Short mmCIF file of N, CA and C in Angstrom, two decimals:
data_model
loop_
_atom_site.label_atom_id
_atom_site.label_comp_id
_atom_site.label_asym_id
_atom_site.label_seq_id
_atom_site.Cartn_x
_atom_site.Cartn_y
_atom_site.Cartn_z
N MET L 1030 -150.97 -131.32 -94.62
CA MET L 1030 -152.06 -131.66 -95.54
C MET L 1030 -152.86 -132.86 -94.83
N GLU L 1031 -154.15 -132.65 -94.86
CA GLU L 1031 -155.12 -133.61 -94.22
C GLU L 1031 -155.15 -134.93 -95.01
N GLU L 1032 -155.44 -134.79 -96.30
CA GLU L 1032 -155.54 -135.97 -97.19
C GLU L 1032 -155.41 -135.46 -98.66
N MET L 1033 -155.00 -136.38 -99.51
CA MET L 1033 -154.91 -136.11 -100.94
C MET L 1033 -155.96 -137.06 -101.61
N VAL L 1034 -156.97 -136.48 -102.32
CA VAL L 1034 -157.86 -137.30 -103.01
C VAL L 1034 -157.45 -137.37 -104.53
N LEU L 1035 -157.23 -138.56 -105.01
CA LEU L 1035 -156.84 -138.78 -106.39
C LEU L 1035 -157.97 -139.14 -107.27
N LEU L 1036 -158.27 -138.46 -108.29
CA LEU L 1036 -159.29 -138.79 -109.20
C LEU L 1036 -158.69 -139.18 -110.56
N ARG L 1037 -158.91 -140.41 -111.07
CA ARG L 1037 -158.52 -140.74 -112.33
C ARG L 1037 -159.61 -140.27 -113.35
N HIS L 1038 -159.16 -139.65 -114.48
CA HIS L 1038 -160.10 -139.14 -115.38
C HIS L 1038 -161.10 -140.29 -115.89
N GLY L 1039 -162.13 -139.84 -116.45
CA GLY L 1039 -163.12 -140.81 -117.00
C GLY L 1039 -162.54 -141.50 -118.24
N GLU L 1040 -163.31 -142.49 -118.74
CA GLU L 1040 -162.90 -143.28 -119.85
C GLU L 1040 -162.75 -142.45 -121.11
N THR L 1041 -161.73 -142.82 -121.92
CA THR L 1041 -161.52 -142.37 -123.27
C THR L 1041 -161.56 -143.57 -124.24
N GLU L 1042 -161.71 -143.26 -125.45
CA GLU L 1042 -161.66 -144.35 -126.42
C GLU L 1042 -160.35 -145.19 -126.35
N TRP L 1043 -159.26 -144.51 -126.11
CA TRP L 1043 -157.92 -145.14 -125.95
C TRP L 1043 -157.82 -145.95 -124.64
N SER L 1044 -158.32 -145.38 -123.56
CA SER L 1044 -158.28 -146.14 -122.30
C SER L 1044 -159.16 -147.36 -122.46
N ARG L 1045 -160.39 -147.27 -123.00
CA ARG L 1045 -161.30 -148.37 -123.22
C ARG L 1045 -160.69 -149.48 -124.05
N THR L 1046 -159.82 -149.15 -125.01
CA THR L 1046 -159.20 -150.18 -125.85
C THR L 1046 -157.78 -150.58 -125.44
N GLY L 1047 -157.36 -150.02 -124.32
CA GLY L 1047 -155.99 -150.40 -123.77
C GLY L 1047 -154.88 -149.75 -124.47
N ARG L 1048 -155.05 -148.70 -125.17
CA ARG L 1048 -153.95 -148.00 -125.91
C ARG L 1048 -153.30 -147.08 -124.86
N HIS L 1049 -151.88 -147.04 -124.90
CA HIS L 1049 -151.15 -146.17 -124.01
C HIS L 1049 -151.37 -144.78 -124.44
N THR L 1050 -151.93 -143.97 -123.50
CA THR L 1050 -152.36 -142.60 -123.87
C THR L 1050 -151.54 -141.66 -122.92
N GLY L 1051 -150.40 -141.18 -123.40
CA GLY L 1051 -149.57 -140.26 -122.64
C GLY L 1051 -149.89 -138.85 -122.94
N ARG L 1052 -149.26 -138.33 -123.98
CA ARG L 1052 -149.47 -136.94 -124.34
C ARG L 1052 -150.49 -136.68 -125.44
N THR L 1053 -151.07 -137.76 -126.02
CA THR L 1053 -152.07 -137.51 -127.03
C THR L 1053 -153.35 -137.09 -126.32
N ASP L 1054 -153.98 -136.04 -126.71
CA ASP L 1054 -154.98 -135.37 -125.95
C ASP L 1054 -156.37 -135.83 -126.46
N VAL L 1055 -156.77 -136.99 -126.01
CA VAL L 1055 -157.99 -137.62 -126.53
C VAL L 1055 -159.20 -137.20 -125.59
N PRO L 1056 -160.38 -137.03 -126.03
CA PRO L 1056 -161.54 -136.56 -125.23
C PRO L 1056 -162.14 -137.75 -124.49
N LEU L 1057 -162.93 -137.48 -123.43
CA LEU L 1057 -163.70 -138.45 -122.80
C LEU L 1057 -164.76 -139.06 -123.72
N THR L 1058 -165.08 -140.28 -123.52
CA THR L 1058 -166.26 -140.90 -124.20
C THR L 1058 -167.48 -140.44 -123.44
N PRO L 1059 -168.66 -140.71 -124.00
CA PRO L 1059 -169.91 -140.44 -123.25
C PRO L 1059 -169.92 -141.14 -121.87
N ARG L 1060 -169.49 -142.40 -121.83
CA ARG L 1060 -169.37 -143.16 -120.60
C ARG L 1060 -168.39 -142.41 -119.64
N GLY L 1061 -167.26 -141.91 -120.17
CA GLY L 1061 -166.31 -141.20 -119.41
C GLY L 1061 -166.91 -139.95 -118.78
N GLU L 1062 -167.70 -139.29 -119.54
CA GLU L 1062 -168.39 -138.14 -118.97
C GLU L 1062 -169.30 -138.47 -117.92
N GLU L 1063 -169.97 -139.58 -117.93
CA GLU L 1063 -170.89 -140.05 -116.91
C GLU L 1063 -170.05 -140.39 -115.69
N GLN L 1064 -168.91 -141.07 -115.86
CA GLN L 1064 -168.10 -141.42 -114.78
C GLN L 1064 -167.63 -140.16 -114.04
N ALA L 1065 -167.27 -139.14 -114.77
CA ALA L 1065 -166.84 -137.88 -114.16
C ALA L 1065 -167.98 -137.24 -113.37
N LYS L 1066 -169.13 -137.26 -113.87
CA LYS L 1066 -170.27 -136.73 -113.14
C LYS L 1066 -170.59 -137.51 -111.88
N ALA L 1067 -170.38 -138.84 -111.98
CA ALA L 1067 -170.61 -139.71 -110.81
C ALA L 1067 -169.65 -139.41 -109.66
N LEU L 1068 -168.60 -138.62 -109.89
CA LEU L 1068 -167.64 -138.27 -108.79
C LEU L 1068 -168.20 -137.13 -107.95
N ILE L 1069 -169.24 -136.46 -108.40
CA ILE L 1069 -169.75 -135.25 -107.66
C ILE L 1069 -169.89 -135.56 -106.14
N PRO L 1070 -170.47 -136.65 -105.70
CA PRO L 1070 -170.70 -136.80 -104.32
C PRO L 1070 -169.32 -136.91 -103.51
N VAL L 1071 -168.28 -137.45 -104.20
CA VAL L 1071 -166.98 -137.55 -103.53
C VAL L 1071 -166.40 -136.15 -103.35
N ILE L 1072 -166.62 -135.27 -104.34
CA ILE L 1072 -166.17 -133.89 -104.30
C ILE L 1072 -166.89 -133.14 -103.23
N ALA L 1073 -168.18 -133.34 -103.13
CA ALA L 1073 -169.02 -132.60 -102.21
C ALA L 1073 -168.93 -132.90 -100.73
N GLU L 1074 -168.08 -134.00 -100.37
CA GLU L 1074 -167.93 -134.41 -99.00
C GLU L 1074 -167.48 -133.28 -98.11
N SER L 1075 -166.44 -132.63 -98.51
CA SER L 1075 -165.93 -131.38 -97.76
C SER L 1075 -165.03 -130.63 -98.73
N PRO L 1076 -164.79 -129.35 -98.45
CA PRO L 1076 -164.02 -128.49 -99.37
C PRO L 1076 -162.57 -128.93 -99.50
N PHE L 1077 -162.02 -128.55 -100.57
CA PHE L 1077 -160.61 -128.75 -100.88
C PHE L 1077 -159.87 -127.37 -100.76
N GLU L 1078 -158.72 -127.44 -100.16
CA GLU L 1078 -157.87 -126.25 -100.05
C GLU L 1078 -157.26 -126.01 -101.38
N ARG L 1079 -156.84 -127.11 -102.06
CA ARG L 1079 -156.17 -126.98 -103.26
C ARG L 1079 -156.61 -128.07 -104.24
N VAL L 1080 -156.78 -127.69 -105.51
CA VAL L 1080 -157.15 -128.66 -106.51
C VAL L 1080 -156.10 -128.46 -107.69
N VAL L 1081 -155.58 -129.56 -108.08
CA VAL L 1081 -154.50 -129.57 -109.11
C VAL L 1081 -154.86 -130.58 -110.20
N VAL L 1082 -154.83 -130.13 -111.45
CA VAL L 1082 -155.29 -130.98 -112.54
C VAL L 1082 -154.23 -131.01 -113.70
N SER L 1083 -154.09 -132.20 -114.29
CA SER L 1083 -153.31 -132.40 -115.47
C SER L 1083 -153.81 -131.42 -116.59
N PRO L 1084 -152.87 -131.00 -117.45
CA PRO L 1084 -153.31 -130.17 -118.60
C PRO L 1084 -154.12 -130.86 -119.60
N ALA L 1085 -154.17 -132.24 -119.61
CA ALA L 1085 -154.86 -132.97 -120.68
C ALA L 1085 -156.37 -132.67 -120.57
N ARG L 1086 -157.04 -132.56 -121.69
CA ARG L 1086 -158.47 -132.15 -121.68
C ARG L 1086 -159.28 -133.23 -121.01
N ARG L 1087 -158.84 -134.55 -121.11
CA ARG L 1087 -159.61 -135.57 -120.35
C ARG L 1087 -159.61 -135.35 -118.84
N ALA L 1088 -158.49 -134.79 -118.42
CA ALA L 1088 -158.48 -134.48 -116.95
C ALA L 1088 -159.27 -133.22 -116.55
N THR L 1089 -159.10 -132.14 -117.37
CA THR L 1089 -159.78 -130.91 -117.10
C THR L 1089 -161.25 -131.11 -117.24
N ARG L 1090 -161.68 -131.89 -118.20
CA ARG L 1090 -163.11 -132.10 -118.44
C ARG L 1090 -163.67 -132.93 -117.26
N THR L 1091 -162.90 -133.88 -116.78
CA THR L 1091 -163.34 -134.66 -115.60
C THR L 1091 -163.44 -133.71 -114.39
N ALA L 1092 -162.53 -132.88 -114.18
CA ALA L 1092 -162.59 -131.86 -113.07
C ALA L 1092 -163.86 -131.03 -113.18
N ASP L 1093 -164.11 -130.56 -114.34
CA ASP L 1093 -165.23 -129.67 -114.62
C ASP L 1093 -166.61 -130.42 -114.33
N LEU L 1094 -166.68 -131.62 -114.91
CA LEU L 1094 -167.96 -132.33 -114.74
C LEU L 1094 -168.09 -132.88 -113.28
N ALA L 1095 -167.10 -133.05 -112.58
CA ALA L 1095 -167.13 -133.53 -111.18
C ALA L 1095 -167.47 -132.40 -110.25
N GLY L 1096 -167.46 -131.18 -110.76
CA GLY L 1096 -167.84 -130.01 -109.95
C GLY L 1096 -166.69 -129.41 -109.17
N LEU L 1097 -165.46 -129.59 -109.61
CA LEU L 1097 -164.34 -129.04 -108.89
C LEU L 1097 -164.17 -127.53 -109.07
N GLY L 1098 -164.81 -126.97 -110.14
CA GLY L 1098 -164.78 -125.50 -110.30
C GLY L 1098 -163.35 -124.99 -110.53
N SER L 1099 -162.84 -124.26 -109.65
CA SER L 1099 -161.56 -123.56 -109.76
C SER L 1099 -160.45 -124.56 -109.45
N TYR L 1100 -159.44 -124.58 -110.32
CA TYR L 1100 -158.26 -125.47 -110.12
C TYR L 1100 -157.04 -124.89 -110.76
N GLU L 1101 -155.86 -125.43 -110.31
CA GLU L 1101 -154.58 -125.14 -111.01
C GLU L 1101 -154.24 -126.23 -111.99
N VAL L 1102 -153.69 -125.90 -113.14
CA VAL L 1102 -153.25 -126.85 -114.07
C VAL L 1102 -151.70 -127.04 -113.90
N ASP L 1103 -151.29 -128.25 -113.71
CA ASP L 1103 -149.89 -128.59 -113.50
C ASP L 1103 -149.37 -129.56 -114.43
N PRO L 1104 -148.31 -129.09 -115.28
CA PRO L 1104 -147.78 -130.02 -116.23
C PRO L 1104 -147.13 -131.22 -115.68
N ASP L 1105 -146.73 -131.18 -114.34
CA ASP L 1105 -146.11 -132.37 -113.71
C ASP L 1105 -147.20 -133.50 -113.59
N LEU L 1106 -148.43 -133.24 -113.80
CA LEU L 1106 -149.51 -134.27 -113.71
C LEU L 1106 -149.76 -134.91 -115.03
N TRP L 1107 -149.11 -134.51 -116.09
CA TRP L 1107 -149.25 -135.22 -117.40
C TRP L 1107 -149.02 -136.69 -117.19
N GLU L 1108 -149.65 -137.54 -118.01
CA GLU L 1108 -149.35 -138.97 -117.93
C GLU L 1108 -148.00 -139.32 -118.38
N TRP L 1109 -147.55 -140.44 -118.03
CA TRP L 1109 -146.26 -141.04 -118.48
C TRP L 1109 -146.10 -140.81 -120.00
N ASP L 1110 -144.95 -140.28 -120.37
CA ASP L 1110 -144.66 -140.06 -121.80
C ASP L 1110 -144.19 -141.44 -122.32
N TYR L 1111 -145.08 -142.11 -123.20
CA TYR L 1111 -144.76 -143.38 -123.66
C TYR L 1111 -143.91 -143.49 -124.92
N GLY L 1112 -143.39 -142.34 -125.37
CA GLY L 1112 -142.51 -142.36 -126.49
C GLY L 1112 -143.07 -143.10 -127.71
N GLY L 1113 -142.32 -144.07 -128.16
CA GLY L 1113 -142.69 -144.87 -129.34
C GLY L 1113 -143.81 -145.82 -129.08
N TYR L 1114 -144.30 -145.96 -127.81
CA TYR L 1114 -145.44 -146.77 -127.54
C TYR L 1114 -146.76 -146.01 -127.35
N GLU L 1115 -146.68 -144.71 -127.62
CA GLU L 1115 -147.87 -143.86 -127.56
C GLU L 1115 -148.94 -144.42 -128.52
N GLY L 1116 -150.17 -144.68 -128.04
CA GLY L 1116 -151.20 -145.15 -128.86
C GLY L 1116 -151.15 -146.63 -129.14
N VAL L 1117 -150.30 -147.37 -128.59
CA VAL L 1117 -150.13 -148.73 -128.91
C VAL L 1117 -150.48 -149.55 -127.63
N SER L 1118 -151.23 -150.66 -127.78
CA SER L 1118 -151.60 -151.47 -126.68
C SER L 1118 -150.47 -152.45 -126.29
N THR L 1119 -150.58 -152.99 -125.03
CA THR L 1119 -149.62 -153.96 -124.57
C THR L 1119 -149.56 -155.17 -125.46
N PRO L 1120 -150.68 -155.77 -125.84
CA PRO L 1120 -150.66 -156.95 -126.74
C PRO L 1120 -149.95 -156.67 -128.03
N ASP L 1121 -150.14 -155.44 -128.60
CA ASP L 1121 -149.41 -155.11 -129.90
C ASP L 1121 -147.97 -154.90 -129.64
N ILE L 1122 -147.56 -154.28 -128.54
CA ILE L 1122 -146.12 -154.14 -128.26
C ILE L 1122 -145.47 -155.52 -128.06
N ARG L 1123 -146.22 -156.47 -127.43
CA ARG L 1123 -145.62 -157.78 -127.19
C ARG L 1123 -145.46 -158.59 -128.41
N LYS L 1124 -146.09 -158.20 -129.52
CA LYS L 1124 -145.83 -158.92 -130.80
C LYS L 1124 -144.37 -158.85 -131.19
N ASP L 1125 -143.75 -157.60 -130.97
CA ASP L 1125 -142.34 -157.42 -131.23
C ASP L 1125 -141.42 -157.67 -130.06
N ARG L 1126 -141.98 -157.45 -128.86
CA ARG L 1126 -141.17 -157.62 -127.63
C ARG L 1126 -141.96 -158.52 -126.66
N PRO L 1127 -141.88 -159.85 -126.91
CA PRO L 1127 -142.63 -160.84 -126.05
C PRO L 1127 -142.25 -160.57 -124.56
N GLY L 1128 -143.31 -160.59 -123.74
CA GLY L 1128 -143.19 -160.40 -122.30
C GLY L 1128 -142.95 -158.99 -121.88
N TRP L 1129 -143.04 -158.08 -122.77
CA TRP L 1129 -142.75 -156.66 -122.46
C TRP L 1129 -143.69 -156.24 -121.26
N TYR L 1130 -143.14 -155.47 -120.29
CA TYR L 1130 -143.88 -154.96 -119.19
C TYR L 1130 -143.41 -153.57 -118.89
N LEU L 1131 -144.34 -152.61 -118.98
CA LEU L 1131 -143.89 -151.17 -118.87
C LEU L 1131 -143.03 -150.93 -117.64
N TRP L 1132 -143.49 -151.48 -116.53
CA TRP L 1132 -142.85 -151.17 -115.20
C TRP L 1132 -141.40 -151.68 -115.12
N ARG L 1133 -141.15 -152.73 -115.88
CA ARG L 1133 -139.79 -153.34 -115.88
C ARG L 1133 -138.97 -152.85 -117.08
N ASP L 1134 -139.60 -152.86 -118.28
CA ASP L 1134 -138.86 -152.70 -119.54
C ASP L 1134 -138.91 -151.25 -120.11
N GLY L 1135 -139.76 -150.39 -119.61
CA GLY L 1135 -139.78 -148.99 -120.11
C GLY L 1135 -140.31 -148.92 -121.49
N VAL L 1136 -139.96 -147.76 -122.08
CA VAL L 1136 -140.49 -147.39 -123.43
C VAL L 1136 -139.28 -147.17 -124.37
N ILE L 1137 -139.69 -147.04 -125.70
CA ILE L 1137 -138.63 -146.72 -126.71
C ILE L 1137 -138.95 -145.37 -127.17
N PRO L 1138 -137.88 -144.63 -127.84
CA PRO L 1138 -138.14 -143.39 -128.35
C PRO L 1138 -139.15 -143.44 -129.57
N GLY L 1139 -139.87 -142.35 -129.73
CA GLY L 1139 -140.76 -142.18 -130.88
C GLY L 1139 -140.76 -140.72 -131.26
N GLU L 1140 -141.93 -140.15 -131.40
CA GLU L 1140 -142.02 -138.70 -131.73
C GLU L 1140 -141.43 -137.92 -130.51
N THR L 1141 -141.47 -138.57 -129.34
CA THR L 1141 -140.80 -138.00 -128.18
C THR L 1141 -139.88 -139.01 -127.63
N PRO L 1142 -138.93 -138.66 -126.77
CA PRO L 1142 -137.99 -139.70 -126.28
C PRO L 1142 -138.58 -140.66 -125.28
N GLY L 1143 -139.81 -140.21 -124.73
CA GLY L 1143 -140.40 -141.06 -123.68
C GLY L 1143 -139.84 -140.84 -122.32
N GLU L 1144 -140.29 -141.46 -121.28
CA GLU L 1144 -139.84 -141.27 -120.01
C GLU L 1144 -139.55 -142.60 -119.28
N SER L 1145 -138.63 -142.59 -118.35
CA SER L 1145 -138.41 -143.75 -117.45
C SER L 1145 -139.34 -143.63 -116.21
N ALA L 1146 -139.46 -144.67 -115.61
CA ALA L 1146 -140.25 -144.61 -114.34
C ALA L 1146 -139.64 -143.67 -113.35
N ALA L 1147 -138.33 -143.52 -113.33
CA ALA L 1147 -137.64 -142.59 -112.40
C ALA L 1147 -138.03 -141.16 -112.78
N GLU L 1148 -138.11 -140.84 -114.11
CA GLU L 1148 -138.46 -139.51 -114.50
C GLU L 1148 -139.90 -139.16 -114.13
N VAL L 1149 -140.82 -140.12 -114.24
CA VAL L 1149 -142.20 -139.91 -113.82
C VAL L 1149 -142.20 -139.77 -112.33
N GLY L 1150 -141.39 -140.54 -111.63
CA GLY L 1150 -141.33 -140.45 -110.13
C GLY L 1150 -140.85 -139.01 -109.69
N ALA L 1151 -139.90 -138.50 -110.39
CA ALA L 1151 -139.41 -137.14 -110.10
C ALA L 1151 -140.53 -136.11 -110.23
N ARG L 1152 -141.34 -136.28 -111.25
CA ARG L 1152 -142.55 -135.34 -111.39
C ARG L 1152 -143.53 -135.54 -110.26
N ALA L 1153 -143.78 -136.79 -109.95
CA ALA L 1153 -144.68 -137.10 -108.81
C ALA L 1153 -144.17 -136.54 -107.51
N ASP L 1154 -142.86 -136.69 -107.28
CA ASP L 1154 -142.26 -136.15 -106.01
C ASP L 1154 -142.51 -134.56 -105.98
N ARG L 1155 -142.37 -133.89 -107.07
CA ARG L 1155 -142.60 -132.40 -107.06
C ARG L 1155 -144.03 -132.10 -106.72
N VAL L 1156 -144.97 -132.84 -107.29
CA VAL L 1156 -146.36 -132.64 -106.93
C VAL L 1156 -146.70 -132.85 -105.48
N ILE L 1157 -146.14 -133.94 -104.94
CA ILE L 1157 -146.32 -134.22 -103.53
C ILE L 1157 -145.74 -133.13 -102.67
N GLU L 1158 -144.56 -132.71 -102.96
CA GLU L 1158 -143.90 -131.66 -102.21
C GLU L 1158 -144.70 -130.40 -102.18
N ARG L 1159 -145.26 -129.98 -103.31
CA ARG L 1159 -146.06 -128.74 -103.41
C ARG L 1159 -147.32 -128.91 -102.69
N CYS L 1160 -148.01 -130.06 -102.81
CA CYS L 1160 -149.29 -130.25 -102.21
C CYS L 1160 -149.20 -130.45 -100.66
N ALA L 1161 -148.08 -131.01 -100.20
CA ALA L 1161 -147.92 -131.22 -98.72
C ALA L 1161 -147.91 -129.96 -97.98
N ARG L 1162 -147.68 -128.85 -98.58
CA ARG L 1162 -147.75 -127.55 -97.84
C ARG L 1162 -149.23 -127.17 -97.52
N ALA L 1163 -150.23 -127.75 -98.15
CA ALA L 1163 -151.58 -127.37 -97.89
C ALA L 1163 -151.92 -127.82 -96.43
N ARG L 1164 -152.88 -127.16 -95.86
CA ARG L 1164 -153.30 -127.45 -94.48
C ARG L 1164 -154.61 -128.36 -94.48
N GLY L 1165 -155.35 -128.30 -95.55
CA GLY L 1165 -156.60 -129.12 -95.61
C GLY L 1165 -156.49 -130.24 -96.61
N ARG L 1166 -157.58 -130.43 -97.35
CA ARG L 1166 -157.65 -131.56 -98.31
C ARG L 1166 -157.19 -131.01 -99.66
N VAL L 1167 -156.55 -131.91 -100.41
CA VAL L 1167 -156.06 -131.56 -101.74
C VAL L 1167 -156.69 -132.58 -102.67
N ALA L 1168 -157.11 -132.19 -103.93
CA ALA L 1168 -157.55 -133.10 -104.95
C ALA L 1168 -156.58 -132.99 -106.13
N LEU L 1169 -156.29 -134.10 -106.78
CA LEU L 1169 -155.51 -134.22 -107.98
C LEU L 1169 -156.38 -134.99 -108.93
N VAL L 1170 -156.44 -134.45 -110.17
CA VAL L 1170 -157.13 -135.12 -111.29
C VAL L 1170 -156.09 -135.42 -112.36
N ALA L 1171 -155.88 -136.64 -112.57
CA ALA L 1171 -154.76 -137.05 -113.50
C ALA L 1171 -155.03 -138.39 -114.06
N HIS L 1172 -153.94 -139.19 -114.35
CA HIS L 1172 -153.98 -140.34 -115.22
C HIS L 1172 -153.56 -141.54 -114.43
N GLY L 1173 -153.89 -142.74 -114.98
CA GLY L 1173 -153.63 -143.99 -114.33
C GLY L 1173 -152.17 -144.22 -113.95
N HIS L 1174 -151.26 -144.27 -114.87
CA HIS L 1174 -149.89 -144.63 -114.47
C HIS L 1174 -149.25 -143.50 -113.65
N LEU L 1175 -149.57 -142.25 -114.02
CA LEU L 1175 -148.95 -141.16 -113.13
C LEU L 1175 -149.43 -141.27 -111.71
N LEU L 1176 -150.69 -141.54 -111.49
CA LEU L 1176 -151.26 -141.57 -110.12
C LEU L 1176 -150.74 -142.77 -109.43
N ARG L 1177 -150.47 -143.86 -110.14
CA ARG L 1177 -149.87 -145.06 -109.46
C ARG L 1177 -148.43 -144.79 -109.09
N VAL L 1178 -147.65 -144.13 -109.94
CA VAL L 1178 -146.31 -143.75 -109.45
C VAL L 1178 -146.40 -142.79 -108.31
N LEU L 1179 -147.27 -141.77 -108.37
CA LEU L 1179 -147.41 -140.85 -107.25
C LEU L 1179 -147.69 -141.57 -105.98
N THR L 1180 -148.52 -142.62 -106.05
CA THR L 1180 -148.90 -143.36 -104.87
C THR L 1180 -147.67 -144.09 -104.28
N ALA L 1181 -146.91 -144.63 -105.17
CA ALA L 1181 -145.73 -145.34 -104.72
C ALA L 1181 -144.81 -144.43 -104.04
N ARG L 1182 -144.65 -143.20 -104.63
CA ARG L 1182 -143.70 -142.22 -104.03
C ARG L 1182 -144.26 -141.72 -102.68
N TRP L 1183 -145.60 -141.51 -102.57
CA TRP L 1183 -146.23 -141.17 -101.36
C TRP L 1183 -145.81 -142.13 -100.28
N LEU L 1184 -145.88 -143.45 -100.58
CA LEU L 1184 -145.55 -144.53 -99.64
C LEU L 1184 -144.05 -144.73 -99.50
N ARG L 1185 -143.25 -143.89 -100.07
CA ARG L 1185 -141.76 -143.91 -100.07
C ARG L 1185 -141.24 -145.22 -100.72
N LEU L 1186 -141.92 -145.66 -101.75
CA LEU L 1186 -141.59 -146.81 -102.57
C LEU L 1186 -140.92 -146.35 -103.81
N PRO L 1187 -140.12 -147.11 -104.45
CA PRO L 1187 -139.60 -146.73 -105.79
C PRO L 1187 -140.80 -146.51 -106.80
N PRO L 1188 -140.54 -145.69 -107.81
CA PRO L 1188 -141.52 -145.41 -108.78
C PRO L 1188 -142.11 -146.66 -109.45
N GLN L 1189 -141.25 -147.69 -109.71
CA GLN L 1189 -141.70 -148.93 -110.35
C GLN L 1189 -142.69 -149.67 -109.56
N ASP L 1190 -142.78 -149.39 -108.22
CA ASP L 1190 -143.75 -150.08 -107.40
C ASP L 1190 -145.24 -149.61 -107.59
N GLY L 1191 -145.36 -148.59 -108.47
CA GLY L 1191 -146.67 -148.23 -108.90
C GLY L 1191 -147.37 -149.34 -109.61
N ARG L 1192 -146.65 -150.30 -110.02
CA ARG L 1192 -147.17 -151.52 -110.71
C ARG L 1192 -148.15 -152.29 -109.77
N LEU L 1193 -148.04 -152.02 -108.48
CA LEU L 1193 -148.85 -152.74 -107.48
C LEU L 1193 -150.19 -152.20 -107.31
N PHE L 1194 -150.50 -151.08 -107.93
CA PHE L 1194 -151.78 -150.33 -107.61
C PHE L 1194 -152.54 -150.19 -108.90
N LYS L 1195 -153.37 -151.13 -109.24
CA LYS L 1195 -154.25 -150.99 -110.42
C LYS L 1195 -155.21 -149.94 -110.20
N LEU L 1196 -155.47 -149.10 -111.25
CA LEU L 1196 -156.33 -147.96 -111.09
C LEU L 1196 -157.20 -147.84 -112.39
N ASP L 1197 -158.55 -147.88 -112.15
CA ASP L 1197 -159.45 -147.84 -113.23
C ASP L 1197 -159.87 -146.40 -113.46
N THR L 1198 -160.47 -146.20 -114.72
CA THR L 1198 -160.93 -144.78 -115.00
C THR L 1198 -162.17 -144.48 -114.19
N GLY L 1199 -162.34 -143.25 -113.93
CA GLY L 1199 -163.48 -142.67 -113.17
C GLY L 1199 -163.61 -143.12 -111.78
N THR L 1200 -162.39 -143.45 -111.15
CA THR L 1200 -162.39 -143.91 -109.73
C THR L 1200 -161.77 -142.85 -108.89
N TYR L 1201 -161.85 -142.98 -107.55
CA TYR L 1201 -161.23 -142.07 -106.64
C TYR L 1201 -160.44 -142.92 -105.66
N SER L 1202 -159.35 -142.29 -105.10
CA SER L 1202 -158.55 -142.95 -104.08
C SER L 1202 -158.16 -141.79 -103.14
N ARG L 1203 -157.76 -142.21 -101.92
CA ARG L 1203 -157.48 -141.30 -100.86
C ARG L 1203 -156.13 -141.69 -100.25
N LEU L 1204 -155.15 -140.71 -100.16
CA LEU L 1204 -153.91 -140.86 -99.55
C LEU L 1204 -153.93 -140.06 -98.34
N SER L 1205 -153.46 -140.56 -97.16
CA SER L 1205 -153.55 -139.84 -95.94
C SER L 1205 -152.39 -140.23 -95.06
N TYR L 1206 -152.63 -140.11 -93.77
CA TYR L 1206 -151.55 -140.42 -92.74
C TYR L 1206 -152.12 -141.26 -91.65
N GLU L 1207 -151.39 -142.10 -91.02
CA GLU L 1207 -151.65 -142.86 -89.80
C GLU L 1207 -150.53 -142.66 -88.89
N HIS L 1208 -150.70 -142.09 -87.75
CA HIS L 1208 -149.65 -141.81 -86.81
C HIS L 1208 -148.48 -141.11 -87.48
N GLY L 1209 -148.77 -140.21 -88.35
CA GLY L 1209 -147.79 -139.42 -89.03
C GLY L 1209 -147.09 -140.04 -90.21
N GLU L 1210 -147.43 -141.24 -90.48
CA GLU L 1210 -146.82 -141.98 -91.63
C GLU L 1210 -147.81 -142.11 -92.83
N PRO L 1211 -147.34 -141.96 -94.07
CA PRO L 1211 -148.22 -142.01 -95.15
C PRO L 1211 -148.83 -143.34 -95.42
N VAL L 1212 -150.10 -143.33 -95.70
CA VAL L 1212 -150.82 -144.53 -95.92
C VAL L 1212 -151.87 -144.35 -97.09
N ILE L 1213 -152.38 -145.45 -97.59
CA ILE L 1213 -153.54 -145.47 -98.54
C ILE L 1213 -154.78 -145.66 -97.65
N ARG L 1214 -155.68 -144.66 -97.77
CA ARG L 1214 -156.97 -144.73 -97.02
C ARG L 1214 -158.06 -145.42 -97.84
N THR L 1215 -158.05 -145.11 -99.09
CA THR L 1215 -159.07 -145.65 -100.04
C THR L 1215 -158.44 -145.91 -101.37
N TRP L 1216 -158.65 -146.97 -102.12
CA TRP L 1216 -157.96 -147.18 -103.36
C TRP L 1216 -158.93 -147.65 -104.41
N ASN L 1217 -158.89 -147.03 -105.55
CA ASN L 1217 -159.55 -147.48 -106.79
C ASN L 1217 -161.06 -147.67 -106.50
N ALA L 1218 -161.67 -146.77 -105.75
CA ALA L 1218 -163.06 -146.88 -105.36
C ALA L 1218 -163.97 -146.44 -106.56
N PRO L 1219 -164.87 -147.30 -106.90
CA PRO L 1219 -165.89 -146.90 -107.92
C PRO L 1219 -166.92 -146.04 -107.21
N VAL L 1220 -167.68 -145.34 -108.09
CA VAL L 1220 -168.79 -144.54 -107.68
C VAL L 1220 -170.05 -145.18 -108.37
N THR L 1221 -171.21 -144.86 -107.87
CA THR L 1221 -172.39 -145.35 -108.52
C THR L 1221 -172.49 -144.72 -109.89
N GLY L 1222 -173.02 -145.41 -110.76
CA GLY L 1222 -173.11 -144.90 -112.17
C GLY L 1222 -172.71 -145.95 -113.10
N PRO L 1223 -172.28 -145.60 -114.38
CA PRO L 1223 -171.93 -146.62 -115.31
C PRO L 1223 -170.75 -147.43 -115.00
#
């Protein structure tokens, strides 16, 4: 694989307000749609051999608006399953759990059992393994925490080290190689637009 381009979906109402959005399928806001369209020049740089997108409509809509056209939908690209913290912001969680930090403390069961960082890391590893077989460029359209874990795993770090890579909505990043070793080529890059 030449490089992996990571696209975080555009803004949603929940991402704008800091609510943990795992499996709840919320749409893009108008600003999120503009962010997705602003990714068109990044997509147009050169063709992709493979494009893989999360099943969430915020990701598929971002892919469509960015001009990716044909793509595979991969359930391994779903966002972290936040369990009992789905839809809840960090400040609200900290009212009951002072000092709570997702990367260290994990989630509690809710309508779903939720996932550990290691479980998200296992999904990211599967995506990397499948995409590494490509000969050209690969694009992934997914979610903030999932892409951060995937980046940690790309760099052969533990999944919890995804905490080191802040990632905003509507941005792109590039993972590549230097002398055969995995590196970050571009991170959390904004595009012109809103």
